[in-house]
PDB file of C-alpha atoms in Angstrom:
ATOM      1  CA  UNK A  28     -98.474 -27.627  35.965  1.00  0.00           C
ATOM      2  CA  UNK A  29     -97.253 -26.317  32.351  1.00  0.00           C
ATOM      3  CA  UNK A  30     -98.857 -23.010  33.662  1.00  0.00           C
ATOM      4  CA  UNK A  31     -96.281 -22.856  36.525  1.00  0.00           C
ATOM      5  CA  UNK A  32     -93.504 -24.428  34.385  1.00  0.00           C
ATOM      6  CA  UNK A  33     -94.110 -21.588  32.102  1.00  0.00           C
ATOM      7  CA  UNK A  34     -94.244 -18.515  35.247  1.00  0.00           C
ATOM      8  CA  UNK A  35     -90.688 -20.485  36.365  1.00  0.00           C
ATOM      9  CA  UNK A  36     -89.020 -19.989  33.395  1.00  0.00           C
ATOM     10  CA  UNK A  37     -90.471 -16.551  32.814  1.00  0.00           C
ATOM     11  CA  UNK A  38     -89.164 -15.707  35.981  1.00  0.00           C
ATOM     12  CA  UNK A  39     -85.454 -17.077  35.522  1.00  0.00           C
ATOM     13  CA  UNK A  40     -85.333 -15.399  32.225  1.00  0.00           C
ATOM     14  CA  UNK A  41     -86.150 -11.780  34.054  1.00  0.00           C
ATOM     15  CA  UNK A  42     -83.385 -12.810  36.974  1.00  0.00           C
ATOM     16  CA  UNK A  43     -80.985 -12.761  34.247  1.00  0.00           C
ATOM     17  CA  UNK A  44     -81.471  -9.980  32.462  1.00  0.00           C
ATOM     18  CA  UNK A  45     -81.481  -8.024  35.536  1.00  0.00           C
ATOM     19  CA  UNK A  46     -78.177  -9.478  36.176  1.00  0.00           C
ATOM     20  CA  UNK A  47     -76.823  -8.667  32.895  1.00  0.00           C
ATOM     21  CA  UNK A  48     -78.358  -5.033  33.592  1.00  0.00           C
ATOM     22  CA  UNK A  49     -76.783  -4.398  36.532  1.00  0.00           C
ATOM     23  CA  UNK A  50     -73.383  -5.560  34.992  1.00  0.00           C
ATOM     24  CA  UNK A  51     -73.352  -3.045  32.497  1.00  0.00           C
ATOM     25  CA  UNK A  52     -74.273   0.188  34.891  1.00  0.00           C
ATOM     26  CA  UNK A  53     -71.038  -0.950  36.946  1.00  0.00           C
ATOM     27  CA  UNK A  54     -68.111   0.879  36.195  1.00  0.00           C
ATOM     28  CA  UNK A  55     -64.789  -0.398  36.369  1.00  0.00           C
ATOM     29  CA  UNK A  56     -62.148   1.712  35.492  1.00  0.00           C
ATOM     30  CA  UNK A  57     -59.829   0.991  33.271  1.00  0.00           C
ATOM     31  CA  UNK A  58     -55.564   0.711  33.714  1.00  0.00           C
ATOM     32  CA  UNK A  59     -53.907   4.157  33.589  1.00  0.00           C
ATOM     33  CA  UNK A  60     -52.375   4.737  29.909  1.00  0.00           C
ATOM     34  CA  UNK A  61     -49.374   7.323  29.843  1.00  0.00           C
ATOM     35  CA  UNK A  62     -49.622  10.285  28.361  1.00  0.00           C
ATOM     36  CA  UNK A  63     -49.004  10.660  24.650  1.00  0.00           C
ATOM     37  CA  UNK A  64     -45.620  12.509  23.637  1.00  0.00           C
ATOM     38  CA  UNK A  65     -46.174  14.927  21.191  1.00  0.00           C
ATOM     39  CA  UNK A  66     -42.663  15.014  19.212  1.00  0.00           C
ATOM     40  CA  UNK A  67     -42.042  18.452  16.903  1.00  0.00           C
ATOM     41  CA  UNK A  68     -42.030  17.631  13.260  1.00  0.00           C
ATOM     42  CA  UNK A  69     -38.282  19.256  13.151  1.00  0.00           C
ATOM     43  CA  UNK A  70     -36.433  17.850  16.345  1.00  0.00           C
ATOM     44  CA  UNK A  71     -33.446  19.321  15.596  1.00  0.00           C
ATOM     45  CA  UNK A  72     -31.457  21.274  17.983  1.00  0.00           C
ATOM     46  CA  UNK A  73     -30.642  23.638  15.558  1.00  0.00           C
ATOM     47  CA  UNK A  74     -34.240  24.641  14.432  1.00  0.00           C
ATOM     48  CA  UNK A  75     -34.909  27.107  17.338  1.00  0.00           C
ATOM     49  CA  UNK A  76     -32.436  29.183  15.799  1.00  0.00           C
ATOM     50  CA  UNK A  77     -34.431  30.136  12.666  1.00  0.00           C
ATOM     51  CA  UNK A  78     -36.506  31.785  14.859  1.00  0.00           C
ATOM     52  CA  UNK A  79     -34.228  34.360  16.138  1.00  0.00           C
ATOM     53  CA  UNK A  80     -32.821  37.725  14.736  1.00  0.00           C
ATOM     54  CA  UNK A  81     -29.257  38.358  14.045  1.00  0.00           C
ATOM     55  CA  UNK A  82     -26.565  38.776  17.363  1.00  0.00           C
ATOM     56  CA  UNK A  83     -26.171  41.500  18.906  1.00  0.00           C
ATOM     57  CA  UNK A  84     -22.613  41.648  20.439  1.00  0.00           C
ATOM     58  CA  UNK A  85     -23.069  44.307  23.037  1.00  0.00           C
ATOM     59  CA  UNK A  86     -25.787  41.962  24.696  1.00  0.00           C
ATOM     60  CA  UNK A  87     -23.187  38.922  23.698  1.00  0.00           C
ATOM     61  CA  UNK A  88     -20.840  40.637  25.840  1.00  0.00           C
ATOM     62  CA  UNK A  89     -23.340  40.478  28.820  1.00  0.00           C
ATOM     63  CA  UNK A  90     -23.320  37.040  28.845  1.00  0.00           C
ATOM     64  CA  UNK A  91     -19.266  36.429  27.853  1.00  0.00           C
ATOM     65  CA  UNK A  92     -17.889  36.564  31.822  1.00  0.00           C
ATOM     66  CA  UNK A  93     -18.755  33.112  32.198  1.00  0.00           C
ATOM     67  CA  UNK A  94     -17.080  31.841  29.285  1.00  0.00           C
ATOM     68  CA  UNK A  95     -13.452  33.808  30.728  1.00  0.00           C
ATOM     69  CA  UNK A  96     -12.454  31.319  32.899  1.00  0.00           C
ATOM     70  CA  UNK A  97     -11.557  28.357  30.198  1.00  0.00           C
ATOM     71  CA  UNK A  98     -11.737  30.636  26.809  1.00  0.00           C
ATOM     72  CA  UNK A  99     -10.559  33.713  27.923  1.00  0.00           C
ATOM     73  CA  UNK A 100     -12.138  37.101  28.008  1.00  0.00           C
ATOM     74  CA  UNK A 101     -11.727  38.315  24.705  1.00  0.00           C
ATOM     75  CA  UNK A 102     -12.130  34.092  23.208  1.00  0.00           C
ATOM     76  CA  UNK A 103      -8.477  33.763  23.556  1.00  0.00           C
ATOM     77  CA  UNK A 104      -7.848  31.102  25.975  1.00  0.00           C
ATOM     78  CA  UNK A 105      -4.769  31.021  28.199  1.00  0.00           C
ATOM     79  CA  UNK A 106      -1.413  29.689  26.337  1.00  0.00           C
ATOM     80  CA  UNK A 107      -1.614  25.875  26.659  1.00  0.00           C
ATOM     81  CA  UNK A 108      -4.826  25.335  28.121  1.00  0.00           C
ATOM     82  CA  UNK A 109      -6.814  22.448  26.444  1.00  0.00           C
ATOM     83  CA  UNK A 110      -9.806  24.696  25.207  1.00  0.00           C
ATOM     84  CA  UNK A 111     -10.607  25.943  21.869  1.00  0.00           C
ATOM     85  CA  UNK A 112      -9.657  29.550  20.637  1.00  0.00           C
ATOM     86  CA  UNK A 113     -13.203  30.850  19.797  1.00  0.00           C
ATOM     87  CA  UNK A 114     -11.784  34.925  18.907  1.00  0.00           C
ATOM     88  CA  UNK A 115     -12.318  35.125  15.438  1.00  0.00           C
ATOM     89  CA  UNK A 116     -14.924  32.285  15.054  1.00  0.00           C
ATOM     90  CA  UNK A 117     -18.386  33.160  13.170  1.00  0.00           C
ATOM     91  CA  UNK A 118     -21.610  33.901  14.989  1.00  0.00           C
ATOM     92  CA  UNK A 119     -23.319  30.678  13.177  1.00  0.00           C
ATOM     93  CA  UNK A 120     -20.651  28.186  13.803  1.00  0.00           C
ATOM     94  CA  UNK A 121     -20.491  29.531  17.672  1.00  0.00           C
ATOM     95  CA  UNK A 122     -24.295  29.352  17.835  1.00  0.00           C
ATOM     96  CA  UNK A 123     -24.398  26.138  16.510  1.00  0.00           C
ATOM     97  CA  UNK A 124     -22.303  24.773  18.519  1.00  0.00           C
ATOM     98  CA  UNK A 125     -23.614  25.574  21.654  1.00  0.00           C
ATOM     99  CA  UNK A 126     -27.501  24.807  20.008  1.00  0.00           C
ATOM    100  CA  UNK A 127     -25.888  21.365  19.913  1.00  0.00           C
ATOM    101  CA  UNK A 128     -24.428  21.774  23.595  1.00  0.00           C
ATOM    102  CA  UNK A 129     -27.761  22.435  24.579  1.00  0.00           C
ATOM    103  CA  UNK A 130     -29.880  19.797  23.621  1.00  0.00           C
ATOM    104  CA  UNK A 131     -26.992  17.243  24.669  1.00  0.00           C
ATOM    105  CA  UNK A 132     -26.125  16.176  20.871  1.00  0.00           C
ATOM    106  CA  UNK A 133     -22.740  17.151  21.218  1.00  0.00           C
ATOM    107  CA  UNK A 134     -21.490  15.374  24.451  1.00  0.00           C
ATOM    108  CA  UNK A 135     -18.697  12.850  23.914  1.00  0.00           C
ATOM    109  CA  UNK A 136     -15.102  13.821  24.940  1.00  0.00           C
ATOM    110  CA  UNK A 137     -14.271  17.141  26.532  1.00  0.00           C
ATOM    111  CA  UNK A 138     -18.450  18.173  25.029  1.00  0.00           C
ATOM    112  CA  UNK A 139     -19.466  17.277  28.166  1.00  0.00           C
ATOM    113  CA  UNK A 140     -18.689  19.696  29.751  1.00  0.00           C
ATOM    114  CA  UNK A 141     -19.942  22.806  27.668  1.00  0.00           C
ATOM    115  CA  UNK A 142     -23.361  20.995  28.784  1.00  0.00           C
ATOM    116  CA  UNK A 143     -24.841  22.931  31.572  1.00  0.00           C
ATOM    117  CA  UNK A 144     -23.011  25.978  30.635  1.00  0.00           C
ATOM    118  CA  UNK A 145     -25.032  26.330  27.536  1.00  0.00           C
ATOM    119  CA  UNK A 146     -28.226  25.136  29.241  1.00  0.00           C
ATOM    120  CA  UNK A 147     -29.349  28.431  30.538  1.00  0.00           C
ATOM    121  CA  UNK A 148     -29.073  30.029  27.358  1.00  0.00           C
ATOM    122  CA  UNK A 149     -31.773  31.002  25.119  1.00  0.00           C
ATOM    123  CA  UNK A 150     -31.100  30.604  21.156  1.00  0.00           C
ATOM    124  CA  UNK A 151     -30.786  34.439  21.143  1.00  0.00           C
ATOM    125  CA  UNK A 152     -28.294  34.347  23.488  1.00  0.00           C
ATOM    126  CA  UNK A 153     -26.719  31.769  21.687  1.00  0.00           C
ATOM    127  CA  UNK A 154     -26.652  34.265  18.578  1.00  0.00           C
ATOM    128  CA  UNK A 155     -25.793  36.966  20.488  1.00  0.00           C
ATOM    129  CA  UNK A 156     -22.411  35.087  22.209  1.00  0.00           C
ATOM    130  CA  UNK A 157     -21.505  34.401  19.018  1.00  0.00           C
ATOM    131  CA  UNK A 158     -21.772  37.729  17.729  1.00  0.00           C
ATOM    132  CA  UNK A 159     -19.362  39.089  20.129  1.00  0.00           C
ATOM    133  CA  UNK A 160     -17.023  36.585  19.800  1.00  0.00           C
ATOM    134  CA  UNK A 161     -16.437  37.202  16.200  1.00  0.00           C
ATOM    135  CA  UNK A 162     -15.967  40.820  16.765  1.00  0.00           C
ATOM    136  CA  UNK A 163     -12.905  39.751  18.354  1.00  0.00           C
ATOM    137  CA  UNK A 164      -9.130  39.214  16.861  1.00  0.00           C
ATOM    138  CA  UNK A 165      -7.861  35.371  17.289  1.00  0.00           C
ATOM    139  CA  UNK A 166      -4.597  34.968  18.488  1.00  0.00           C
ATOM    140  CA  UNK A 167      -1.928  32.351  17.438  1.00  0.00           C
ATOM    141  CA  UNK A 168       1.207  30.619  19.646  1.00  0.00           C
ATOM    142  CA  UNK A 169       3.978  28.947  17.956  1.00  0.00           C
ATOM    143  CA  UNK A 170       4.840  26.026  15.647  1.00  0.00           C
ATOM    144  CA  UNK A 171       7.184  23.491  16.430  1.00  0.00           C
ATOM    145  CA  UNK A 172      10.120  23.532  14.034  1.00  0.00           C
ATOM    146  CA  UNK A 173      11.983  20.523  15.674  1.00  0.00           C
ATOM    147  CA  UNK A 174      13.242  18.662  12.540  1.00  0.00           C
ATOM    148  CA  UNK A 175      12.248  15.193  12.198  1.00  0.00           C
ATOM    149  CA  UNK A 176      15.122  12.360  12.170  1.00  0.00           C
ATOM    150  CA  UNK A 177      13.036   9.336  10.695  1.00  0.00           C
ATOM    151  CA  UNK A 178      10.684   7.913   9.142  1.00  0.00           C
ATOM    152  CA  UNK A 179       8.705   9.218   5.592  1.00  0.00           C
ATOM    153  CA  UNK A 180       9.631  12.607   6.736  1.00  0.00           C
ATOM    154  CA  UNK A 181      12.778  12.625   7.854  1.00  0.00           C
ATOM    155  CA  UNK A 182      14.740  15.800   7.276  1.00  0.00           C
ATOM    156  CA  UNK A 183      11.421  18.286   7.436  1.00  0.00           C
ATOM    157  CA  UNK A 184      10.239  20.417  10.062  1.00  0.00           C
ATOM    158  CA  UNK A 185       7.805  19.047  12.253  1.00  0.00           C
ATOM    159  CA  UNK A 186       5.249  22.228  11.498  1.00  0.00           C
ATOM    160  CA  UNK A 187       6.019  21.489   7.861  1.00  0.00           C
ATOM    161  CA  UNK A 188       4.183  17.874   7.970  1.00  0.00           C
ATOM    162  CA  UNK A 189       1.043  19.525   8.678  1.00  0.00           C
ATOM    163  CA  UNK A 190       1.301  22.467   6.344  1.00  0.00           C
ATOM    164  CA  UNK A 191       1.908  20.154   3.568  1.00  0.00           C
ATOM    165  CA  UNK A 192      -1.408  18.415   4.530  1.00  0.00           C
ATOM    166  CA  UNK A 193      -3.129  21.715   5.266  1.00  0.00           C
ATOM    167  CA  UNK A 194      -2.160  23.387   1.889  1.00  0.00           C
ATOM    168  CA  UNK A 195      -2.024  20.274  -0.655  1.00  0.00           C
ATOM    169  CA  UNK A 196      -3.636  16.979   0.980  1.00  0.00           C
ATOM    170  CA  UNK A 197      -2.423  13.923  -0.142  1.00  0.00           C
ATOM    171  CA  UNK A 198      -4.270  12.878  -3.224  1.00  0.00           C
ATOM    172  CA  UNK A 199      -2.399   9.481  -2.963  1.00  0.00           C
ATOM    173  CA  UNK A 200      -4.304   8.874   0.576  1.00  0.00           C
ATOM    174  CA  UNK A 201      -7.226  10.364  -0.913  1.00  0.00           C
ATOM    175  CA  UNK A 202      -6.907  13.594   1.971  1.00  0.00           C
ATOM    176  CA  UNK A 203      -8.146  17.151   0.194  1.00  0.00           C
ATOM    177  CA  UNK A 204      -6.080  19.969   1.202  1.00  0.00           C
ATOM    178  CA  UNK A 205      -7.704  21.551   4.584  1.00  0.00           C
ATOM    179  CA  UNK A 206      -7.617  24.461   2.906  1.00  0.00           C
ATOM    180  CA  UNK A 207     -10.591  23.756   0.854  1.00  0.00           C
ATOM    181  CA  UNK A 208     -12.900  24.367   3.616  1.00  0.00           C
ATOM    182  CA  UNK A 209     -10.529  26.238   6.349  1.00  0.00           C
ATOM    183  CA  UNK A 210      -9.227  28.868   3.831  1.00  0.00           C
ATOM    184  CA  UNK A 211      -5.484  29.645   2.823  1.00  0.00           C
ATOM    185  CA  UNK A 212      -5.176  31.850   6.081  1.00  0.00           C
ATOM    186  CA  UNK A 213      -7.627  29.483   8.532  1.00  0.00           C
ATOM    187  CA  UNK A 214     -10.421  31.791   8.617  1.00  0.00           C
ATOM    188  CA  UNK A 215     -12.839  29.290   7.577  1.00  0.00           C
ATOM    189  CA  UNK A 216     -16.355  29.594   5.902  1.00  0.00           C
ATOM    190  CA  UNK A 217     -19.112  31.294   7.781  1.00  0.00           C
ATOM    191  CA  UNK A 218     -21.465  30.363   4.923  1.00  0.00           C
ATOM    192  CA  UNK A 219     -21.699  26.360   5.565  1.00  0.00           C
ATOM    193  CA  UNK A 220     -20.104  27.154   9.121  1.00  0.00           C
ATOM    194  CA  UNK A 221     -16.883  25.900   8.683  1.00  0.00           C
ATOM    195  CA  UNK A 222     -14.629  27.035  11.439  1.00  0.00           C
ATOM    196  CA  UNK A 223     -11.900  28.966  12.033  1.00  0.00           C
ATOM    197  CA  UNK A 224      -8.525  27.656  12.563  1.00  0.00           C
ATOM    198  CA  UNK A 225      -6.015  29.885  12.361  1.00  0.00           C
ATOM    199  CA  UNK A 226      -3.970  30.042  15.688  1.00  0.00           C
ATOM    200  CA  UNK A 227      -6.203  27.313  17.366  1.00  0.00           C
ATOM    201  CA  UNK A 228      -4.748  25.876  20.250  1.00  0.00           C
ATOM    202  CA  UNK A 229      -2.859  22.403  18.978  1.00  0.00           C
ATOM    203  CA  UNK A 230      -4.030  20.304  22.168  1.00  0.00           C
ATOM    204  CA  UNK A 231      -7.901  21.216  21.239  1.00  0.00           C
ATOM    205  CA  UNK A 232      -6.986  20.591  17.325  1.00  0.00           C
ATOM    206  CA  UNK A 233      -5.173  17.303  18.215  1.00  0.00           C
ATOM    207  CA  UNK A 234      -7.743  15.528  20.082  1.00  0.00           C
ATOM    208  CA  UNK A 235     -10.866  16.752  17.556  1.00  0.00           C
ATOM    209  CA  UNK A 236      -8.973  15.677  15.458  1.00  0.00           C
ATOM    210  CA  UNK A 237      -8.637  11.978  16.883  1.00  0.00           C
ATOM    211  CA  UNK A 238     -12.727  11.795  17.487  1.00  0.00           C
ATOM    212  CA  UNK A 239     -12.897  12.416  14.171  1.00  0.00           C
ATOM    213  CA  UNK A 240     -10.703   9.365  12.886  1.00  0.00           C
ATOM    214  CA  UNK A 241     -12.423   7.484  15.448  1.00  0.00           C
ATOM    215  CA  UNK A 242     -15.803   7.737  13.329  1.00  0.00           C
ATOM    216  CA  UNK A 243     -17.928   8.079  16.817  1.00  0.00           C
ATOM    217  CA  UNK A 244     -19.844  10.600  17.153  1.00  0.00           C
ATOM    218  CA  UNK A 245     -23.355  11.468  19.392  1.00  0.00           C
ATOM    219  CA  UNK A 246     -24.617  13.899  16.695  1.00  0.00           C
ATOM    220  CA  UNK A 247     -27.688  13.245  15.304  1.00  0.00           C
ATOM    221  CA  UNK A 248     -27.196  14.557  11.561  1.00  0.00           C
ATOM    222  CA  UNK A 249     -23.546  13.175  10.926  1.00  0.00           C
ATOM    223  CA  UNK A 250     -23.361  15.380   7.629  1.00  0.00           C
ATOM    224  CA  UNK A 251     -20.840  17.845   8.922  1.00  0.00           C
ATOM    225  CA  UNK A 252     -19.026  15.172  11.284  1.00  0.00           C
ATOM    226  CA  UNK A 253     -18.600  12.895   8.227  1.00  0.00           C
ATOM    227  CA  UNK A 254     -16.695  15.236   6.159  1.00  0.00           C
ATOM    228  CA  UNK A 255     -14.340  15.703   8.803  1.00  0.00           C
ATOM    229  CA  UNK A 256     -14.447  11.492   9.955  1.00  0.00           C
ATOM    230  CA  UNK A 257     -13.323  10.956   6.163  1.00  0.00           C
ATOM    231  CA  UNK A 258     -10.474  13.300   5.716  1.00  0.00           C
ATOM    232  CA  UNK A 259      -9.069  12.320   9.495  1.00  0.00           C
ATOM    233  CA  UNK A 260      -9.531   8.348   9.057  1.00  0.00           C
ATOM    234  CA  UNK A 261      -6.108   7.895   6.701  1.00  0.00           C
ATOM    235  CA  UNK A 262      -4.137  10.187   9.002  1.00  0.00           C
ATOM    236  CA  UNK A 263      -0.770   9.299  11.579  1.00  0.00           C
ATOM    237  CA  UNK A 264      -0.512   9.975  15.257  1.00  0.00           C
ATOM    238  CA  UNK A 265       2.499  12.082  13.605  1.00  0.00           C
ATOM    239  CA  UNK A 266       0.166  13.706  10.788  1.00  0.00           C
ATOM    240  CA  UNK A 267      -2.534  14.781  13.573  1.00  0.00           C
ATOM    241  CA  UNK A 268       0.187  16.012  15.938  1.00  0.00           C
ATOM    242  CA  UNK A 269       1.513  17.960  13.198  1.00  0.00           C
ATOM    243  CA  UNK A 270      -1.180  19.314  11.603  1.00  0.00           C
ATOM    244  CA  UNK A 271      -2.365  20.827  15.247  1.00  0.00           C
ATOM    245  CA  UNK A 272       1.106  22.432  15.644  1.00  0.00           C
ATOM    246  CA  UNK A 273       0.883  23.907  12.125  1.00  0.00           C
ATOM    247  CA  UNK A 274      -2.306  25.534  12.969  1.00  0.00           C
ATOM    248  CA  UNK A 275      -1.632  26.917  16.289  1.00  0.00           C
ATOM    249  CA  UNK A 276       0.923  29.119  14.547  1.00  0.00           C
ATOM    250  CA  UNK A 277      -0.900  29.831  11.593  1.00  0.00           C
ATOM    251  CA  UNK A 278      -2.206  33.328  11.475  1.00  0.00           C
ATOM    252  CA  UNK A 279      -3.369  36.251   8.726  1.00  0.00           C
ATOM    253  CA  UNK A 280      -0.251  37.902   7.202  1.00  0.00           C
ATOM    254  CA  UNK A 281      -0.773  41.349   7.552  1.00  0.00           C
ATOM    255  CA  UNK A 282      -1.785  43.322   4.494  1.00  0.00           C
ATOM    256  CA  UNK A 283      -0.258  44.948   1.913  1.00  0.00           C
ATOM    257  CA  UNK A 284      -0.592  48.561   3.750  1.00  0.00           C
ATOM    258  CA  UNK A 285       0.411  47.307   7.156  1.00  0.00           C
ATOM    259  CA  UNK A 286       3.439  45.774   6.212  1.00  0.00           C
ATOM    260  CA  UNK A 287       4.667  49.033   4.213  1.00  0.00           C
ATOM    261  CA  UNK A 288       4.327  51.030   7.199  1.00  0.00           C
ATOM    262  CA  UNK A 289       6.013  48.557   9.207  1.00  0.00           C
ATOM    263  CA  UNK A 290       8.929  49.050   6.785  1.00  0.00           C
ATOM    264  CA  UNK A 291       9.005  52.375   6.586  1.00  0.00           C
ATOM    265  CA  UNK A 292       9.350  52.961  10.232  1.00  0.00           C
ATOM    266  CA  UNK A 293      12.161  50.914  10.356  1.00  0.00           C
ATOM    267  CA  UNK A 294      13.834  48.820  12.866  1.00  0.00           C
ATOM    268  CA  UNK A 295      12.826  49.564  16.137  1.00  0.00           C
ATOM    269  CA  UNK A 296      15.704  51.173  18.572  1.00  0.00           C
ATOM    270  CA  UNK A 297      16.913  49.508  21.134  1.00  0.00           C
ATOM    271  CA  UNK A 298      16.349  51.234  24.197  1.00  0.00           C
ATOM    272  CA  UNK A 299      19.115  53.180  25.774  1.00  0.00           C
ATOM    273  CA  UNK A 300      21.382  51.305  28.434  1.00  0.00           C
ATOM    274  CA  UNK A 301      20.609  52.500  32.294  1.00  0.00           C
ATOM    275  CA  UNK A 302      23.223  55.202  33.036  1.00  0.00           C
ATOM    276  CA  UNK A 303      25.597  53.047  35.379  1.00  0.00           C
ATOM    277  CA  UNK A 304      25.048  53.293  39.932  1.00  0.00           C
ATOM    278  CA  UNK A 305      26.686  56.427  40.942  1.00  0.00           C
ATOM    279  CA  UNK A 306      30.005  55.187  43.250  1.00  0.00           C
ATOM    280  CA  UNK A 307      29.093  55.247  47.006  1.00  0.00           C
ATOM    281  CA  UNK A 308      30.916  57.511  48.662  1.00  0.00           C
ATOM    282  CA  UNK A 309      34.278  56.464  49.998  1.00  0.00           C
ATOM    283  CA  UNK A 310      34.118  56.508  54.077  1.00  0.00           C
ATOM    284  CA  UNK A 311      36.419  58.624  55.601  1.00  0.00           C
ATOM    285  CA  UNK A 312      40.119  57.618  56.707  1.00  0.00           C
ATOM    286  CA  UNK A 313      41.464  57.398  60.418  1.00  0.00           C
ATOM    287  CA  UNK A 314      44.548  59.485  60.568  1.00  0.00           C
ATOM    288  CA  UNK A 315      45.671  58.755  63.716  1.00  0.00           C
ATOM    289  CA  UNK A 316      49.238  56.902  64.353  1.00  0.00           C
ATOM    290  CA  UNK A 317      48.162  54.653  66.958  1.00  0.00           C
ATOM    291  CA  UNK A 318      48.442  51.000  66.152  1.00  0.00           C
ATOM    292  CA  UNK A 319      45.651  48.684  65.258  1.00  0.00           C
ATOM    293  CA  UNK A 320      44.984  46.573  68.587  1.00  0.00           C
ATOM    294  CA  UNK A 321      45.982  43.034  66.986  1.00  0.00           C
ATOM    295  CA  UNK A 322      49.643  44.782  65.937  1.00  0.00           C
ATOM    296  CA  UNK A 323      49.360  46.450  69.815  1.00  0.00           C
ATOM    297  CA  UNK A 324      49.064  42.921  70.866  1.00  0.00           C
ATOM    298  CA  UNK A 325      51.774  41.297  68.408  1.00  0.00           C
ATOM    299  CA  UNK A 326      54.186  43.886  69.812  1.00  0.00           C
ATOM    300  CA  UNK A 327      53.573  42.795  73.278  1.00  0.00           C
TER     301      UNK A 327
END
């Protein structure tokens, strides 16, 4: 009887480790994981640009035609359009720019839009744009010189609002002059990409100029943005407005050469008057006697 007790046991003992056996050789397979994203040490939308060589404007100009229709063939958009003047501007800053297009940093406001126009393009051709773009001469329009009636400047020019800010800040308000950065003649600083401003369209400068007071940006690095964000944030409807008139008729005094020859030629002659419509000629006269019919008729 203990002999059989003893086989039972043995056997349940093998029953169970079969079991068990059989358990581990199933497979079950396991809940799909996603993949892992690999994320580049240096995210930055700017970084692809290291890697390319410097513009080459004759390509640049390849690729321009589709920038005509809103900033104008030569980067000189149409008078009173809502785009910026990019003539003039350096190859980094306009590379930049549309780097941060690109990768959809720069997309609040009117930023939107530059979006899938910039998509296509490969950081060369972003160097390359901006190479031919700075080849070309900025235009300006025209200030306003409506002279203000109230307020803390009463008495100036409108224009001369903004070119007091622009040239001498307001070290009360804690605003540096814009010249600092933008240069005395708004050709800003290609080295830390500052921009041009010279001439630059005063719709374009009045509402970058708001987004900057506002403080919101989508940037990532805010470095650049927060310069700007600090120097806006004290400043008036009336400042911005007159600030972006000053600047759309700021331009580069010619130089010292250039305005000697324009001296020496002189005035310019008015053109002569049109020698006057010869006198048609005068149709001949009736000689006859006989009376007109109405005095034929009169007479009776």
């Amino acid at each position: 009887m203990r002999h059989a007790r003893a086989i039972g046991v043995a056997g349940f003992v093998a029953l169970v480790a079969g079991a068990v056996a059989f358990a581990q050789s199933t497979v079950e397979p396991l809940e799909e994981t996603p993949p892992v994203e690999v994320v580049s040490l240096d995210a930055s939308a700017l970084a692809a640009l290291k890697q390319t060589r410097a513009g080459d404007p004759e390509n640049g100009a390849t690729l321009a035609g589709t920038c005509a229709a809103c900033h104008g063939l030569d980067g000189n958009p149409p008078e009173g359009m809502p785009y910026p003047r990019i003539a003039g501007q350096s190859e980094r800053y306009i590379s930049q720019q549309l780097a941060l297009f690109k990768s959809g940093e720069r997309n609040t406001g009117m930023a939107a839009v530059m979006i899938p126009f910039a998509a296509p393009l490969s950081p060369q051709d972003m160097r390359d744009l901006g190479a031919f773009f700075a080849t070309k001469q900025a235009g300006a329009g025209i200030a306003d010189d409506t002279v203000v009636e109230g307020g803390a400047y009463a008495g100036m020019k409108f224009y001369e609002i903004g070119q007091q800010l622009y040239r001498a800040g307001d070290a009360a308000r804690g605003i540096p002059a814009c010249m600092a950065c933008h240069g005395p003649s708004g050709q800003g600083n290609p080295g830390p990409a500052y921009p041009a401003v010279a001439g630059q369209e005063a719709s374009y400068v009045d509402r970058r100029l708001q987004e900057y007071r506002s403080g919101e940006t989508s940037l990532g690095d805010r470095h650049l943005f927060d310069i700007m964000a600090e120097v806006a944030a004290p400043l008036t409807d009336q400042e911005i407005q007159a600030l972006a008139s000053y600047l759309q008729g700021l331009h580069q005094r010619p130089d010292a050469a250039t305005l000697a020859a324009i001296e020496a030629a002189g005035p310019v002659a008015a053109p002569a008057p049109a020698p006057a419509p010869a006198a048609p000629a005068a149709e001949p006269v009736d000689t006859t006697t006989e009376p007109a019919a109405d005095a034929v008729d009169a007479q009776g």
